mmCIF file of C-alpha atoms in Angstrom:
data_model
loop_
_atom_site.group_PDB
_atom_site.id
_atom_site.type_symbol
_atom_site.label_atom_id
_atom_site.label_comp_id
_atom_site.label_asym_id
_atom_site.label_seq_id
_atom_site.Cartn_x
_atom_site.Cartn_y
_atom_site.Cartn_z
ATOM 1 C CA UNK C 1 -24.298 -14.236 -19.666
ATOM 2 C CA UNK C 2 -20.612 -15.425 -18.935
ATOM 3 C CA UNK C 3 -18.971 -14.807 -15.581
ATOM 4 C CA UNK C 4 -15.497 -15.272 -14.634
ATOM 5 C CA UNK C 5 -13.995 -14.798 -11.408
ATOM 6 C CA UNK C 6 -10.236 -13.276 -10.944
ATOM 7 C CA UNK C 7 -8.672 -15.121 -7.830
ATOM 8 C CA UNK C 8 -4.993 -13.274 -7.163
ATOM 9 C CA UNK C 9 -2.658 -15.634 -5.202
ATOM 10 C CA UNK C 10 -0.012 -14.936 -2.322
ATOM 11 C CA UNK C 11 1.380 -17.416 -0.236
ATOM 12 C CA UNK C 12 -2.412 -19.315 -0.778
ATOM 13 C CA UNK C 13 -3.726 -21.783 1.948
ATOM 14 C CA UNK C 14 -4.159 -24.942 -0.132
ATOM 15 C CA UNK C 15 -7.758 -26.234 0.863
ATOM 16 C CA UNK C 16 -9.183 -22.861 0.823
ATOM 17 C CA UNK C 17 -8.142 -22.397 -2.875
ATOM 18 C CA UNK C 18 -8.877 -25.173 -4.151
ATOM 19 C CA UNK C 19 -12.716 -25.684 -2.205
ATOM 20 C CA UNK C 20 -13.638 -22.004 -3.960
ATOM 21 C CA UNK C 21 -12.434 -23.372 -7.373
ATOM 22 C CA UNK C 22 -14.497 -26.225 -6.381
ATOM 23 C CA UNK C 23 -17.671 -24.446 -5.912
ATOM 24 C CA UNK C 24 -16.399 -21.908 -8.430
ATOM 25 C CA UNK C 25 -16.440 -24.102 -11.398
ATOM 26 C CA UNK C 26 -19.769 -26.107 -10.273
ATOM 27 C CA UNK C 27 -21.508 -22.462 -10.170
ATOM 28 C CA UNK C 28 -20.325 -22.256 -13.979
ATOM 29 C CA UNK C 29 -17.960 -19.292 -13.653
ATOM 30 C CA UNK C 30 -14.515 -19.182 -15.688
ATOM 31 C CA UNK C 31 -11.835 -19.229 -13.087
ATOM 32 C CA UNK C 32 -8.830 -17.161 -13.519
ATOM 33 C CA UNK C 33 -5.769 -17.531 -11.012
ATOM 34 C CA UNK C 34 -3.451 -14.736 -11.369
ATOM 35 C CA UNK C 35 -0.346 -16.085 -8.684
ATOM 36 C CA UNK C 36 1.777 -13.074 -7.002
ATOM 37 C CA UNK C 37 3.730 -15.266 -5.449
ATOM 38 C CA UNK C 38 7.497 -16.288 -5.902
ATOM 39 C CA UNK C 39 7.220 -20.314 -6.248
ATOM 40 C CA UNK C 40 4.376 -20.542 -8.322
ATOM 41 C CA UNK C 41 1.335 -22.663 -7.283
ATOM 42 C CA UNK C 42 0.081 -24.037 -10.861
ATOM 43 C CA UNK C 43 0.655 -27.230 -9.915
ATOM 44 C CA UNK C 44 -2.251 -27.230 -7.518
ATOM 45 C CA UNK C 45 -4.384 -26.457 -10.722
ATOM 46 C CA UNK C 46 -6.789 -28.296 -13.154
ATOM 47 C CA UNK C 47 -6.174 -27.407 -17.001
ATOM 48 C CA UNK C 48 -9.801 -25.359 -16.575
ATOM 49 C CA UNK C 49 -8.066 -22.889 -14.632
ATOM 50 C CA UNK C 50 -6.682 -20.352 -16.573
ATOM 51 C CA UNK C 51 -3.213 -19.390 -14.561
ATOM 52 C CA UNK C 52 -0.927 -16.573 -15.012
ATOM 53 C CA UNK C 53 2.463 -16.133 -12.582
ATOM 54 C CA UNK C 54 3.992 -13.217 -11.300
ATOM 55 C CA UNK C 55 6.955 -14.407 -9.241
ATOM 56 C CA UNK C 56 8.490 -10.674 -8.571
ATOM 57 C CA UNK C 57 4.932 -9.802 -7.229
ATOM 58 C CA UNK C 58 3.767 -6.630 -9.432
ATOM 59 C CA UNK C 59 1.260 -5.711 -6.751
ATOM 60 C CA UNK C 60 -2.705 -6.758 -6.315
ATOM 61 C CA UNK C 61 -3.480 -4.033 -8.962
ATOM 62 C CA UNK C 62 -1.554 -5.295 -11.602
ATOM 63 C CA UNK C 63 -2.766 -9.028 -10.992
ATOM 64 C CA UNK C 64 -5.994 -7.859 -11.188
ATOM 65 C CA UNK C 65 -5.303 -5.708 -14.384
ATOM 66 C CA UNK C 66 -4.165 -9.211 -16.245
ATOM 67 C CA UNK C 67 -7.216 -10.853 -14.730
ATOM 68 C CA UNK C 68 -9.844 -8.279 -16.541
ATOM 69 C CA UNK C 69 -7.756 -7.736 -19.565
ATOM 70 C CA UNK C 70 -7.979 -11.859 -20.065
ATOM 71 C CA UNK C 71 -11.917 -11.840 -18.869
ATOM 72 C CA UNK C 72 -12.366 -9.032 -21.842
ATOM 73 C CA UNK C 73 -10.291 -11.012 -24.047
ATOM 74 C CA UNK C 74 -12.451 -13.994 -23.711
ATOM 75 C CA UNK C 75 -15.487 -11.775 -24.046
ATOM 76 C CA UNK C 76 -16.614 -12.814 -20.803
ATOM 77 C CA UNK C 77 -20.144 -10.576 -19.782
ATOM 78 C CA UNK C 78 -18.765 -9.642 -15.887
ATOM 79 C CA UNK C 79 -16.006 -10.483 -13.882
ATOM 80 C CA UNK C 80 -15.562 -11.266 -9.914
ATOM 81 C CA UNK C 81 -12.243 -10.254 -8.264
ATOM 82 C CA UNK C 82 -11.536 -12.755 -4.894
ATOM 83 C CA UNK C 83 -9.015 -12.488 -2.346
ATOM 84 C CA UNK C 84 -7.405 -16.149 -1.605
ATOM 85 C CA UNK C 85 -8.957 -15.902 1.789
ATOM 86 C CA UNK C 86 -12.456 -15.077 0.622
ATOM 87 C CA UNK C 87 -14.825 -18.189 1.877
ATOM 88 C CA UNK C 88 -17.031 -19.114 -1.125
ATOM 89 C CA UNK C 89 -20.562 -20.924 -0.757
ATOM 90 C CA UNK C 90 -22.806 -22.412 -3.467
ATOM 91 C CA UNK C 91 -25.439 -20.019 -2.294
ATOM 92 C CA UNK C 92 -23.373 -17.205 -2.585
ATOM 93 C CA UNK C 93 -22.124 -17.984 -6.259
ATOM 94 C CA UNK C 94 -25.827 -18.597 -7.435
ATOM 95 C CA UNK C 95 -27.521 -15.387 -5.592
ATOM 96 C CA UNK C 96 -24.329 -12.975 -7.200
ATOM 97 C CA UNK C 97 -25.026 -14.379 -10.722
ATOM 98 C CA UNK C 98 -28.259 -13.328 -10.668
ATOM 99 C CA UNK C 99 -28.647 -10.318 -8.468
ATOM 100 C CA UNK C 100 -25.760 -8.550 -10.471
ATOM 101 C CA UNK C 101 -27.533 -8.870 -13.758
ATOM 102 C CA UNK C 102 -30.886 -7.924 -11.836
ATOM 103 C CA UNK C 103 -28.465 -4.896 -10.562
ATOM 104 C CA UNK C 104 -27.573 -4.018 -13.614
ATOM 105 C CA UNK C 105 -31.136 -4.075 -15.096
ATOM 106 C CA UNK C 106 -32.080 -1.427 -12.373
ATOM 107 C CA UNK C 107 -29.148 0.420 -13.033
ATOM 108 C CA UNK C 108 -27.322 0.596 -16.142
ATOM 109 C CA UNK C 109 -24.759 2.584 -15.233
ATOM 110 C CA UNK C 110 -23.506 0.237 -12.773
ATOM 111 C CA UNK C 111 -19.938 0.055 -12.259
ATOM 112 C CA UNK C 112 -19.762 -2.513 -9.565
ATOM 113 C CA UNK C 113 -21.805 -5.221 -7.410
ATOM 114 C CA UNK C 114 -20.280 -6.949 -4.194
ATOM 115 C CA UNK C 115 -21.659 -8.912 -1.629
ATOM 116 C CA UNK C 116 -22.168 -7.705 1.871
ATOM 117 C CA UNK C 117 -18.836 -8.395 3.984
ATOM 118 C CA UNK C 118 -19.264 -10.808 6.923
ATOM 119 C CA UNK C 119 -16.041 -10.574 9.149
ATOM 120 C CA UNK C 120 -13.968 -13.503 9.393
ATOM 121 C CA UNK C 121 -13.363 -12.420 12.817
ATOM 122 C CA UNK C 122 -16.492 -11.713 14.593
ATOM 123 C CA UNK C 123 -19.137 -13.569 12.303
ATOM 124 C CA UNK C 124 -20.882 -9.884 12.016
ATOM 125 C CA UNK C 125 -21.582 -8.101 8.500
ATOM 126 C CA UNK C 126 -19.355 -5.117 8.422
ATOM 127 C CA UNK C 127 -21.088 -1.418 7.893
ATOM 128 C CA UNK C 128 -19.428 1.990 7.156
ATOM 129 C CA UNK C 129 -19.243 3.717 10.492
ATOM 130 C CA UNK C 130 -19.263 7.172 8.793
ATOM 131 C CA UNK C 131 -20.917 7.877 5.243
ATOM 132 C CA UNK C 132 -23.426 4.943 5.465
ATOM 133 C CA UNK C 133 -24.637 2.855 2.527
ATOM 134 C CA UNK C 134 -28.262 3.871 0.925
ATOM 135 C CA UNK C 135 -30.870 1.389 0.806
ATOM 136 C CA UNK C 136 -33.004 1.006 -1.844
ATOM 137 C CA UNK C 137 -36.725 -0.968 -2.679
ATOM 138 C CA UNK C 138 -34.830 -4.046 -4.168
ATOM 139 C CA UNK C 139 -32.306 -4.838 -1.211
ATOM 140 C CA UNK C 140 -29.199 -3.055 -2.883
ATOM 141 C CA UNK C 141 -27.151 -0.708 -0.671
ATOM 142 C CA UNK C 142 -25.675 2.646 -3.000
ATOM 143 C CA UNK C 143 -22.220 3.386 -1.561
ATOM 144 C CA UNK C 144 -19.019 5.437 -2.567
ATOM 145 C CA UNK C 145 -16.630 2.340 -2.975
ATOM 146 C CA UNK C 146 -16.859 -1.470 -2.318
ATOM 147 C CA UNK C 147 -13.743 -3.440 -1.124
ATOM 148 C CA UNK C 148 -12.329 -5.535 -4.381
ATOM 149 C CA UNK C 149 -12.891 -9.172 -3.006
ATOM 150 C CA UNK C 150 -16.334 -10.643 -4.237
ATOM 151 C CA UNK C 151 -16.625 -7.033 -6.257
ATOM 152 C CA UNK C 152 -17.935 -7.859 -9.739
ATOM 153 C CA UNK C 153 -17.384 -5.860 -12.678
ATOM 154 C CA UNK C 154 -19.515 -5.367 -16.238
ATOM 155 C CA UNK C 155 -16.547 -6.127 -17.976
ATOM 156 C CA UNK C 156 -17.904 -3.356 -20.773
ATOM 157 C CA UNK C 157 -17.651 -0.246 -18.250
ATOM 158 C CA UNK C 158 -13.662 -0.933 -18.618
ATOM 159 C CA UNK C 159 -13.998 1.020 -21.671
ATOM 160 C CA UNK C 160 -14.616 4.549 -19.739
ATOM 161 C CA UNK C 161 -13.493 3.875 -16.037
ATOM 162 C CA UNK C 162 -9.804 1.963 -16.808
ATOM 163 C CA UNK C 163 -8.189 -0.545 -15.303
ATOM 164 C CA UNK C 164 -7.282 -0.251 -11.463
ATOM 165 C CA UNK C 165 -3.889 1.624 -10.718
ATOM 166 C CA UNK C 166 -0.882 -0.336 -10.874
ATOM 167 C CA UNK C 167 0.918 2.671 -9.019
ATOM 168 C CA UNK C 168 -1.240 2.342 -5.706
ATOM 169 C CA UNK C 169 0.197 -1.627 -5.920
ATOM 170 C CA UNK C 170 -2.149 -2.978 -2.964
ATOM 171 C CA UNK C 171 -3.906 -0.313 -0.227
ATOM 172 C CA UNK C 172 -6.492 1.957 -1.782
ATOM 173 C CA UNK C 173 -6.427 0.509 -5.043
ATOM 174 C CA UNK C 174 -10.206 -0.672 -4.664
ATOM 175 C CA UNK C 175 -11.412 1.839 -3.405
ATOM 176 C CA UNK C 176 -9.706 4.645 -5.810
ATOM 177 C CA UNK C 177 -11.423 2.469 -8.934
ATOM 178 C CA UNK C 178 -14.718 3.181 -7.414
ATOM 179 C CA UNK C 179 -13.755 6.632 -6.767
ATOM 180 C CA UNK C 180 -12.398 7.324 -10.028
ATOM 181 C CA UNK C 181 -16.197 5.119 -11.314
ATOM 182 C CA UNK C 182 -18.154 7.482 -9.267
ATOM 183 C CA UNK C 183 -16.731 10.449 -10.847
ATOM 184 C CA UNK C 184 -17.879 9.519 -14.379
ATOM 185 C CA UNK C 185 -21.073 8.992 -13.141
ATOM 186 C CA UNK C 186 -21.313 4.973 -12.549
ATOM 187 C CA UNK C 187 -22.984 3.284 -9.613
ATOM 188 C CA UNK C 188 -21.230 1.521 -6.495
ATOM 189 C CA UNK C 189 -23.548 -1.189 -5.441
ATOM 190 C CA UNK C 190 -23.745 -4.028 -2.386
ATOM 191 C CA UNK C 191 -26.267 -6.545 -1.678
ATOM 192 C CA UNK C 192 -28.160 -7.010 1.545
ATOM 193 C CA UNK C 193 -28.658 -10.828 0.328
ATOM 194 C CA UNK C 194 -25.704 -12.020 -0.641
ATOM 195 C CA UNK C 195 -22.756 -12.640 2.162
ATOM 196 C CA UNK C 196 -19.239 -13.209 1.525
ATOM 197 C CA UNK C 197 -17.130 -14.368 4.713
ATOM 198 C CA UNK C 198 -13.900 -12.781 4.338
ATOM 199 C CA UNK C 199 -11.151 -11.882 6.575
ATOM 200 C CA UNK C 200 -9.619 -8.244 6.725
ATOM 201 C CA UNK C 201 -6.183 -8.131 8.313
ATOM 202 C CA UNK C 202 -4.637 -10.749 9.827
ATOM 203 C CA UNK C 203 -5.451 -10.300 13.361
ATOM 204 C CA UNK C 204 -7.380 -8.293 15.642
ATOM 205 C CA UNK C 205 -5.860 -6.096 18.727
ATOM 206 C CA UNK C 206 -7.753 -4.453 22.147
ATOM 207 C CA UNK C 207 -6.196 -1.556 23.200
ATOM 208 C CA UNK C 208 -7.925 0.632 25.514
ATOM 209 C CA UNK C 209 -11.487 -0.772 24.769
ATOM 210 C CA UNK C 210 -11.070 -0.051 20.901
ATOM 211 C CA UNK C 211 -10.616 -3.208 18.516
ATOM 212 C CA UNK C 212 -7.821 -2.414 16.219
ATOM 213 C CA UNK C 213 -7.752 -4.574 13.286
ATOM 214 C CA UNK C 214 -3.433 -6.117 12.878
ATOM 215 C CA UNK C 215 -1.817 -6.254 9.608
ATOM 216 C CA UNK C 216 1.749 -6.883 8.603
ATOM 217 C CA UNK C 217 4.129 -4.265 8.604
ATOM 218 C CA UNK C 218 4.906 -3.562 5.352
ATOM 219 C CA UNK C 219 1.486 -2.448 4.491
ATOM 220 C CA UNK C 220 1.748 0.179 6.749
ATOM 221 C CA UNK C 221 4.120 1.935 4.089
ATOM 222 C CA UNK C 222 1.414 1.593 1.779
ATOM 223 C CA UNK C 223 -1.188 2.688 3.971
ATOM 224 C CA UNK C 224 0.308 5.886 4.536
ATOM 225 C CA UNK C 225 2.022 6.072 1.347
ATOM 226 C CA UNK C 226 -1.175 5.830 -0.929
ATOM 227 C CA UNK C 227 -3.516 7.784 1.705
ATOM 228 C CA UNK C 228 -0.607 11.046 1.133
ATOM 229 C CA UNK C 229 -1.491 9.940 -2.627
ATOM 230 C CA UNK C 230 -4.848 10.208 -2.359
ATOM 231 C CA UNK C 231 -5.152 12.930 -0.318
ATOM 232 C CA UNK C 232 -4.016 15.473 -3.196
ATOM 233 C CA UNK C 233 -6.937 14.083 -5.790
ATOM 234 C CA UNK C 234 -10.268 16.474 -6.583
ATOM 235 C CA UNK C 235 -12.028 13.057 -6.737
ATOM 236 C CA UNK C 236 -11.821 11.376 -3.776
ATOM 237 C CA UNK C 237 -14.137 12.070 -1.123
ATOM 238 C CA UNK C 238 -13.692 15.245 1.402
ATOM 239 C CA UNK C 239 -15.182 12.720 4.247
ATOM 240 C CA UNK C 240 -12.512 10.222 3.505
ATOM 241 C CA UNK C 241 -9.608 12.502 3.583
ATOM 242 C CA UNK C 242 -10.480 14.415 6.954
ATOM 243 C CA UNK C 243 -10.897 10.452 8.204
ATOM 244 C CA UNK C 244 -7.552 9.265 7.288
ATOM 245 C CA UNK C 245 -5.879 12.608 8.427
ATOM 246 C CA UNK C 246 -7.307 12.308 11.782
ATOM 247 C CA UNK C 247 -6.537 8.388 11.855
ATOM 248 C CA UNK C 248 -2.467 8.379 10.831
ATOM 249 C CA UNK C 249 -1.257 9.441 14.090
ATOM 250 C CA UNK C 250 -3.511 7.554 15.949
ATOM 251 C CA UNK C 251 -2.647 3.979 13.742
ATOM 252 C CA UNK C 252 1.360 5.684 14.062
ATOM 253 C CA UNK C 253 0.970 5.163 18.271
ATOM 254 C CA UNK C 254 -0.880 2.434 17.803
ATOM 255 C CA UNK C 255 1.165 0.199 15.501
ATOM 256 C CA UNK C 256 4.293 1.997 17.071
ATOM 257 C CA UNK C 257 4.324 1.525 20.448
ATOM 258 C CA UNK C 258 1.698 -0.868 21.405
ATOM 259 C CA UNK C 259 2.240 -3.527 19.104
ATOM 260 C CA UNK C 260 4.756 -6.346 18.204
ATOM 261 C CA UNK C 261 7.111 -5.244 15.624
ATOM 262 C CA UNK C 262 6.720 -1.463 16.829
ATOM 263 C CA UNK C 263 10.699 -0.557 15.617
ATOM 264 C CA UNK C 264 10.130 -2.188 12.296
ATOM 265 C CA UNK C 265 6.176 -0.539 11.809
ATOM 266 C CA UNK C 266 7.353 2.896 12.664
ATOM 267 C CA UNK C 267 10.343 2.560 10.124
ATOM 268 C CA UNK C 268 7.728 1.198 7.360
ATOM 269 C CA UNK C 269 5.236 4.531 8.401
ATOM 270 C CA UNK C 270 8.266 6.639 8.413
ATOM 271 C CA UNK C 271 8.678 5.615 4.702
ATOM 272 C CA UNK C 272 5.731 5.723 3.610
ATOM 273 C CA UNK C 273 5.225 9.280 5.229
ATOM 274 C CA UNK C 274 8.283 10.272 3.047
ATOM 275 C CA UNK C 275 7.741 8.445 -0.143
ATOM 276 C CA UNK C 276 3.863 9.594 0.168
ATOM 277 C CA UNK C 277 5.560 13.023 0.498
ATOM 278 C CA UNK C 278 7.420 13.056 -3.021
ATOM 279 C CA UNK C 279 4.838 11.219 -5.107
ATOM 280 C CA UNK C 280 6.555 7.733 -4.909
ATOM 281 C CA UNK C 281 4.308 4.845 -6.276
ATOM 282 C CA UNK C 282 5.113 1.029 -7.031
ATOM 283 C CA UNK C 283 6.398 -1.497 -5.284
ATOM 284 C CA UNK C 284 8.234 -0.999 -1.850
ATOM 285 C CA UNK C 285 12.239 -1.151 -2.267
ATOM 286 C CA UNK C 286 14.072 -0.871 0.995
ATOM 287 C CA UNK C 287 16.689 1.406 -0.198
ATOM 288 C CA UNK C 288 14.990 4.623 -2.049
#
C-alpha cells in the first residue's frame, strides 16, 4: 500500500512543519505541500517534498483538490489531508497506516478514516455533543462527517464521491464531502486508538460560564455564508441545520459585542448573511 499525506500551508510555523515532514517521511508516507500562502515557503523544503504554490490563496478546498488529484496521479493507495498546525507523532503515523487498511477491510465502502481529535487547548479528545459517534467491536467510531485534518481518503472512492467543493473555499468544506460520501452510501469512520493533537480556532473565550472557541474575523463570513449554503441541500443532515440556525445569533452577540474586533466581526457576519442569501461562493472580496 502507498500513502501520501496532503499538508496545505498558510502563514506555516517553521518547526512545526518541518518536525511532521520529519516524522512524515520516516513513517514512509509521500509528502505533498500544497502552500496557500502569498510568499511561498519552498525554500524550507527537501526535493522529496512534492510542493505546489498558490500565492492568491484559492481556498483550503482547492489546495486540497491539487493534493488528491497529484496522490491519484501518482497512483498512491490513500491519502491523509493535515492542517499545518496538526501535531504529528511516530505512533500516530504507524497506528493510521494500519488501522485504515484494517478499516477498510471491515468496511469496503469506506469513504474516510481520521484519528480521534485531542484539543490543542485543553489536552481532552473532542466528542460530538449532539448526534454522537457509534462504536463498534473493533474500536472504530461510525459518524456523519470527520473534520479534514488527519482524515484519510481511499484515493479510489474519488471516482463516485468527487473532489471537495472549491465553492465552500474553507468552512464546511469537510464536512459537506462526508455529507455528500454519506449520501452515496460510503462510511465516515474515527478511531478510538489513534490521537491527533490539533488545534481548532485560534483561541478560546469564557463568557458567561460557556467556553467559546475565537477565530479570526474573516471566517465568520464564511461561517455564515456556507451554513445559508448548506442549509438549502436535501443532503445534509436535519440535526445539523436546526443546530446552526439556533447557533448564528447566538455566535452574532457573541463575536459582536463581547469580543475584540466586534465592529469588524459583525460587518464580516453581515456579509456573509447577505452573500449566503444570494448564493455567493468563492473567495471573500470586500467590495461585492
Amino acid at each position: 500500500m502507498k500513502f501520501a499525506a496532503i499538508i496545505i500551508l498558510f502563514h506555516p510555523e517553521r518547526q512545526i512543519l518541518l518536525n511532521n515532514i520529519r516524522l512524515l517521511e520516516a513513517a514512509g508516507w509521500q509528502v505533498i505541500v500544497v502552500d496557500n500562502s502569498p510568499q511561498s515557503h519552498q525554500g524550507w523544503l527537501s526535493s522529496s517534498v512534492e510542493f505546489r504554490h498558490c500565492p492568491e490563496n484559492a481556498g483550503i478546498a482547492h489546495a486540497q483538490n491539487i493534493g488528491l488529484l497529484l496522490a491519484k496521479q501518482h497512483e498512491y493507495d490513500y491519502a491523509m489531508l493535515l492542517d499545518q498546525d496538526s501535531q504529528l507523532s511516530e505512533q500516530l503515523l504507524q497506528t493510521v497506516k494500519l488501522r485504515v487498511v484494517e478499516a477498510q477491510t471491515h468496511y469496503p465502502n469506506l469513504a474516510a478514516y481520521g484519528p480521534s481529535i485531542v484539543s490543542e487547548f485543553d489536552g481532552q479528545v473532542v466528542r460530538a455533543k449532539v448526534q454522537r459517534a457509534v462504536p463498534d467491536e473493533h474500536g472504530f467510531l461510525h459518524s456523519r462527517q470527520i473534520i479534514a485534518s488527519g482524515k484519510v481518503i481511499p484515493i479510489s472512492v474519488l471516482a463516485e464521491i468527487g473532489l471537495m467543493e472549491d465553492a465552500l473555499f474553507i468552512d464546511g468544506v469537510d464536512h459537506e464531502w462526508c455529507w455528500r460520501a454519506n449520501r452515496k452510501g460510503y462510511r465516515i469512520i474515527s478511531d478510538t486508538q489513534a490521537l491527533l493533537r490539533h488545534k481548532q480556532g485560534e483561541s478560546r473565550k469564557r463568557i458567561m460560564g460557556v467556553t467559546f472557541k475565537v477565530g479570526s474575523s474573516v471566517r465568520l463570513y464564511y461561517q455564515y455564508r456556507n451554513i445559508l449554503i448548506l442549509l438549502r441541500r436535501s443532503y445534509v443532515p436535519f440535526y445539523w441545520k436546526i443546530r446552526n440556525c439556533v447557533a448564528l445569533p447566538v455566535r452574532w452577540i457573541i463575536n459582536g459585542w463581547f469580543l475584540e474586533q466586534r465592529r469588524e466581526r459583525r460587518r464580516y457576519m453581515r456579509q456573509g448573511l447577505i452573500d449566503g442569501l444570494k448564493k455567493r461562493s468563492g473567495r471573500y472580496k470586500a467590495d461585492q
